[in-house]
mmCIF file of C-alpha atoms in Angstrom:
data_model
loop_
_atom_site.group_PDB
_atom_site.id
_atom_site.type_symbol
_atom_site.label_atom_id
_atom_site.label_comp_id
_atom_site.label_asym_id
_atom_site.label_seq_id
_atom_site.Cartn_x
_atom_site.Cartn_y
_atom_site.Cartn_z
ATOM 1 C CA UNK A 1 46.084 142.918 97.631
ATOM 2 C CA UNK A 2 46.253 139.181 98.259
ATOM 3 C CA UNK A 3 46.031 138.169 101.915
ATOM 4 C CA UNK A 4 48.532 135.725 103.396
ATOM 5 C CA UNK A 5 46.343 132.700 102.705
ATOM 6 C CA UNK A 6 46.014 133.548 99.041
ATOM 7 C CA UNK A 7 49.697 134.386 98.787
ATOM 8 C CA UNK A 8 50.419 130.828 99.843
ATOM 9 C CA UNK A 9 48.669 129.713 96.661
ATOM 10 C CA UNK A 10 51.370 131.530 94.744
ATOM 11 C CA UNK A 11 54.373 130.676 96.891
ATOM 12 C CA UNK A 12 55.936 129.170 93.777
ATOM 13 C CA UNK A 13 55.608 132.387 91.798
ATOM 14 C CA UNK A 14 57.133 134.594 94.469
ATOM 15 C CA UNK A 15 60.351 132.568 94.157
ATOM 16 C CA UNK A 16 60.236 132.359 90.377
ATOM 17 C CA UNK A 17 62.501 134.524 88.217
ATOM 18 C CA UNK A 18 61.464 135.432 84.689
ATOM 19 C CA UNK A 19 64.422 136.106 82.427
ATOM 20 C CA UNK A 20 63.307 134.898 79.001
ATOM 21 C CA UNK A 21 59.933 134.847 77.265
ATOM 22 C CA UNK A 22 60.041 131.055 77.534
ATOM 23 C CA UNK A 23 59.848 131.416 81.332
ATOM 24 C CA UNK A 24 56.299 132.729 80.856
ATOM 25 C CA UNK A 25 55.384 129.285 79.530
ATOM 26 C CA UNK A 26 56.436 127.599 82.762
ATOM 27 C CA UNK A 27 54.703 130.257 84.851
ATOM 28 C CA UNK A 28 51.514 129.900 82.807
ATOM 29 C CA UNK A 29 51.596 126.124 83.113
ATOM 30 C CA UNK A 30 51.992 126.194 86.898
ATOM 31 C CA UNK A 31 49.263 128.807 87.235
ATOM 32 C CA UNK A 32 46.784 126.633 85.342
ATOM 33 C CA UNK A 33 47.882 123.551 87.256
ATOM 34 C CA UNK A 34 47.010 125.311 90.518
ATOM 35 C CA UNK A 35 43.496 126.328 89.418
ATOM 36 C CA UNK A 36 40.164 124.594 88.910
ATOM 37 C CA UNK A 37 39.312 124.913 85.235
ATOM 38 C CA UNK A 38 36.030 124.257 83.451
ATOM 39 C CA UNK A 39 36.921 122.144 80.457
ATOM 40 C CA UNK A 40 34.604 123.606 77.860
ATOM 41 C CA UNK A 41 34.552 126.402 75.308
ATOM 42 C CA UNK A 42 33.341 129.477 77.162
ATOM 43 C CA UNK A 43 32.718 131.278 73.880
ATOM 44 C CA UNK A 44 29.080 130.284 74.072
ATOM 45 C CA UNK A 45 26.073 132.141 72.750
ATOM 46 C CA UNK A 46 25.473 133.887 76.043
ATOM 47 C CA UNK A 47 26.948 137.280 76.902
ATOM 48 C CA UNK A 48 29.327 136.898 79.842
ATOM 49 C CA UNK A 49 29.437 139.753 82.352
ATOM 50 C CA UNK A 50 32.700 139.682 84.270
ATOM 51 C CA UNK A 51 34.777 141.842 86.594
ATOM 52 C CA UNK A 52 38.258 141.738 88.059
ATOM 53 C CA UNK A 53 36.870 141.292 91.552
ATOM 54 C CA UNK A 54 34.564 138.424 90.577
ATOM 55 C CA UNK A 55 37.366 136.640 88.722
ATOM 56 C CA UNK A 56 39.733 136.958 91.701
ATOM 57 C CA UNK A 57 37.086 135.728 94.133
ATOM 58 C CA UNK A 58 36.107 132.806 91.917
ATOM 59 C CA UNK A 59 39.616 131.643 90.984
ATOM 60 C CA UNK A 60 41.743 132.475 94.037
ATOM 61 C CA UNK A 61 39.452 132.766 97.049
ATOM 62 C CA UNK A 62 36.551 130.367 96.489
ATOM 63 C CA UNK A 63 38.622 128.076 94.239
ATOM 64 C CA UNK A 64 35.575 127.431 92.064
ATOM 65 C CA UNK A 65 35.667 125.902 88.585
ATOM 66 C CA UNK A 66 36.502 128.844 86.333
ATOM 67 C CA UNK A 67 36.114 129.535 82.642
ATOM 68 C CA UNK A 68 38.982 130.566 80.408
ATOM 69 C CA UNK A 69 38.221 134.290 80.562
ATOM 70 C CA UNK A 70 38.324 134.294 84.378
ATOM 71 C CA UNK A 71 41.679 132.507 84.334
ATOM 72 C CA UNK A 72 43.102 134.892 81.747
ATOM 73 C CA UNK A 73 41.991 137.905 83.773
ATOM 74 C CA UNK A 74 43.602 136.643 86.976
ATOM 75 C CA UNK A 75 46.821 135.607 85.214
ATOM 76 C CA UNK A 76 47.004 139.021 83.538
ATOM 77 C CA UNK A 77 46.457 140.763 86.872
ATOM 78 C CA UNK A 78 49.244 138.701 88.407
ATOM 79 C CA UNK A 79 51.666 139.688 85.638
ATOM 80 C CA UNK A 80 50.569 143.324 85.906
ATOM 81 C CA UNK A 81 51.187 143.312 89.670
ATOM 82 C CA UNK A 82 54.701 142.056 89.014
ATOM 83 C CA UNK A 83 55.585 144.829 86.600
ATOM 84 C CA UNK A 84 54.864 143.286 83.202
ATOM 85 C CA UNK A 85 53.362 145.288 80.347
ATOM 86 C CA UNK A 86 50.141 143.340 79.882
ATOM 87 C CA UNK A 87 46.758 144.296 78.481
ATOM 88 C CA UNK A 88 43.417 142.547 78.436
ATOM 89 C CA UNK A 89 41.752 142.275 75.014
ATOM 90 C CA UNK A 90 38.499 140.906 73.629
ATOM 91 C CA UNK A 91 38.197 138.101 71.144
ATOM 92 C CA UNK A 92 35.183 137.003 69.167
ATOM 93 C CA UNK A 93 34.304 133.596 67.824
ATOM 94 C CA UNK A 94 33.423 133.664 64.114
ATOM 95 C CA UNK A 95 34.096 137.419 64.179
ATOM 96 C CA UNK A 96 30.737 137.998 65.901
ATOM 97 C CA UNK A 97 31.104 141.124 68.026
ATOM 98 C CA UNK A 98 27.674 140.945 69.664
ATOM 99 C CA UNK A 99 28.209 137.779 71.642
ATOM 100 C CA UNK A 100 30.659 134.906 71.952
ATOM 101 C CA UNK A 101 33.009 137.270 73.784
ATOM 102 C CA UNK A 102 36.197 135.866 75.244
ATOM 103 C CA UNK A 103 38.991 137.697 77.095
ATOM 104 C CA UNK A 104 42.685 137.166 76.348
ATOM 105 C CA UNK A 105 45.972 138.838 77.314
ATOM 106 C CA UNK A 106 48.607 140.514 75.174
ATOM 107 C CA UNK A 107 52.068 140.733 76.732
ATOM 108 C CA UNK A 108 54.598 143.294 75.489
ATOM 109 C CA UNK A 109 58.058 141.874 76.102
ATOM 110 C CA UNK A 110 61.191 143.916 76.881
ATOM 111 C CA UNK A 111 62.323 143.750 73.245
ATOM 112 C CA UNK A 112 59.083 145.399 72.110
ATOM 113 C CA UNK A 113 57.534 142.241 70.660
ATOM 114 C CA UNK A 114 53.940 141.409 71.595
ATOM 115 C CA UNK A 115 52.643 137.951 72.469
ATOM 116 C CA UNK A 116 49.151 136.522 72.846
ATOM 117 C CA UNK A 117 48.661 134.725 76.175
ATOM 118 C CA UNK A 118 45.508 132.667 76.417
ATOM 119 C CA UNK A 119 44.575 129.614 78.442
ATOM 120 C CA UNK A 120 42.030 128.564 75.830
ATOM 121 C CA UNK A 121 44.032 128.578 72.616
ATOM 122 C CA UNK A 122 45.865 125.562 71.344
ATOM 123 C CA UNK A 123 44.244 123.148 73.758
ATOM 124 C CA UNK A 124 45.437 120.423 71.419
ATOM 125 C CA UNK A 125 48.833 122.040 70.827
ATOM 126 C CA UNK A 126 50.748 123.400 73.839
ATOM 127 C CA UNK A 127 48.411 126.165 74.987
ATOM 128 C CA UNK A 128 50.956 127.574 77.468
ATOM 129 C CA UNK A 129 53.349 129.038 74.883
ATOM 130 C CA UNK A 130 53.119 132.797 74.268
ATOM 131 C CA UNK A 131 52.315 133.278 70.567
ATOM 132 C CA UNK A 132 54.141 136.130 68.879
ATOM 133 C CA UNK A 133 52.004 138.792 67.204
ATOM 134 C CA UNK A 134 53.563 140.324 64.087
ATOM 135 C CA UNK A 135 52.425 142.409 61.141
ATOM 136 C CA UNK A 136 52.973 139.440 58.868
ATOM 137 C CA UNK A 137 49.703 138.297 57.335
ATOM 138 C CA UNK A 138 50.776 134.672 57.526
ATOM 139 C CA UNK A 139 52.544 134.239 60.849
ATOM 140 C CA UNK A 140 53.152 130.631 61.842
ATOM 141 C CA UNK A 141 53.991 130.107 65.479
ATOM 142 C CA UNK A 142 55.713 126.739 65.283
ATOM 143 C CA UNK A 143 57.613 128.132 67.076
ATOM 144 C CA UNK A 144 59.341 131.513 67.092
ATOM 145 C CA UNK A 145 59.682 131.548 70.861
ATOM 146 C CA UNK A 146 60.540 127.945 71.653
ATOM 147 C CA UNK A 147 63.380 126.893 73.886
ATOM 148 C CA UNK A 148 64.597 123.366 74.491
ATOM 149 C CA UNK A 149 61.878 122.719 77.056
ATOM 150 C CA UNK A 150 59.210 123.861 74.632
ATOM 151 C CA UNK A 151 60.714 121.738 71.891
ATOM 152 C CA UNK A 152 60.526 118.748 74.190
ATOM 153 C CA UNK A 153 56.919 119.572 75.025
ATOM 154 C CA UNK A 154 56.060 119.945 71.361
ATOM 155 C CA UNK A 155 57.829 116.707 70.499
ATOM 156 C CA UNK A 156 55.782 114.943 73.145
ATOM 157 C CA UNK A 157 52.618 116.549 71.822
ATOM 158 C CA UNK A 158 53.543 115.662 68.262
ATOM 159 C CA UNK A 159 54.231 112.065 69.208
ATOM 160 C CA UNK A 160 50.895 111.809 70.955
ATOM 161 C CA UNK A 161 49.105 113.430 68.062
ATOM 162 C CA UNK A 162 50.873 111.242 65.530
ATOM 163 C CA UNK A 163 49.532 108.255 67.408
ATOM 164 C CA UNK A 164 46.108 109.628 66.613
ATOM 165 C CA UNK A 165 47.200 110.328 63.034
ATOM 166 C CA UNK A 166 46.823 114.058 63.648
ATOM 167 C CA UNK A 167 49.341 116.891 63.889
ATOM 168 C CA UNK A 168 48.198 120.251 65.230
ATOM 169 C CA UNK A 169 49.719 123.610 64.336
ATOM 170 C CA UNK A 170 48.682 127.154 65.137
ATOM 171 C CA UNK A 171 49.318 130.663 63.903
ATOM 172 C CA UNK A 172 48.295 134.286 64.353
ATOM 173 C CA UNK A 173 47.246 136.125 61.204
ATOM 174 C CA UNK A 174 46.761 139.872 60.772
ATOM 175 C CA UNK A 175 43.333 140.861 59.416
ATOM 176 C CA UNK A 176 43.668 144.653 59.585
ATOM 177 C CA UNK A 177 45.464 147.263 61.697
ATOM 178 C CA UNK A 178 43.617 146.333 64.897
ATOM 179 C CA UNK A 179 42.293 142.816 64.311
ATOM 180 C CA UNK A 180 44.033 139.445 64.203
ATOM 181 C CA UNK A 181 42.905 135.851 63.958
ATOM 182 C CA UNK A 182 44.067 132.805 65.860
ATOM 183 C CA UNK A 183 44.086 129.779 63.520
ATOM 184 C CA UNK A 184 44.738 126.071 63.999
ATOM 185 C CA UNK A 185 45.426 123.318 61.489
ATOM 186 C CA UNK A 186 45.025 119.550 61.502
ATOM 187 C CA UNK A 187 47.493 117.912 59.157
ATOM 188 C CA UNK A 188 45.372 116.485 56.373
ATOM 189 C CA UNK A 189 45.429 116.393 52.603
ATOM 190 C CA UNK A 190 44.681 120.096 52.261
ATOM 191 C CA UNK A 191 46.548 121.349 55.360
ATOM 192 C CA UNK A 192 43.801 123.932 55.801
ATOM 193 C CA UNK A 193 43.937 126.398 58.684
ATOM 194 C CA UNK A 194 40.711 127.005 60.553
ATOM 195 C CA UNK A 195 40.100 130.290 62.356
ATOM 196 C CA UNK A 196 39.256 129.660 66.010
ATOM 197 C CA UNK A 197 38.574 133.283 66.891
ATOM 198 C CA UNK A 198 39.399 136.883 66.050
ATOM 199 C CA UNK A 199 40.869 139.279 68.586
ATOM 200 C CA UNK A 200 41.617 142.976 68.828
ATOM 201 C CA UNK A 201 44.883 144.488 70.051
ATOM 202 C CA UNK A 202 42.982 147.294 71.771
ATOM 203 C CA UNK A 203 43.004 147.369 75.547
ATOM 204 C CA UNK A 204 39.773 146.501 77.362
ATOM 205 C CA UNK A 205 38.656 148.141 80.586
ATOM 206 C CA UNK A 206 36.580 146.274 83.161
ATOM 207 C CA UNK A 207 34.553 148.327 85.644
ATOM 208 C CA UNK A 208 36.023 151.425 83.945
ATOM 209 C CA UNK A 209 39.481 150.360 85.106
ATOM 210 C CA UNK A 210 42.377 148.974 83.105
ATOM 211 C CA UNK A 211 43.355 146.714 85.983
ATOM 212 C CA UNK A 212 42.406 146.567 89.626
ATOM 213 C CA UNK A 213 44.889 145.518 92.273
ATOM 214 C CA UNK A 214 45.199 141.911 93.321
#
């Protein structure tokens, strides 16, 4: 469990009530804002060996710069500790299952819908929004789960991107029964989506455990 010092880091969350899926966006945003993130793509060519304990120590205790997988693990553990149905899953850049491994979260909401939660995705397009996972092969997430706050955020993002003559969109696409892809698009003549990574909806265990306790 978190000691008192580490609980102070999450004083905000202990007072926070989650009623709608859009509340996860605010929680995710404030979690990232309170951490020290490494601003690079951690889906490198090296195989990353991680554990729940190492991620907790790195992110919460030592407050070290942390990669996206570490942040996703800790955020998933926090949601799990607070009673949410969350599972850690693997994703693979360019569908390469030997390396380039990245860890993401899938949240099952009270209505049975599943959402991808990932600090890394959509870095150019509101990465804090949960992205709904459906069986539709062409699922655009712009945006099924938006509320007014998210619309305002997206409008701000769109305005900024329009200044750069670019408009970013994202989607989740089903590949087969267990595999999905996360895609992004830059508004150009062809409006072509580019796959950022593939991910499985199968639960991952770390240290032979689904989740350890915070």
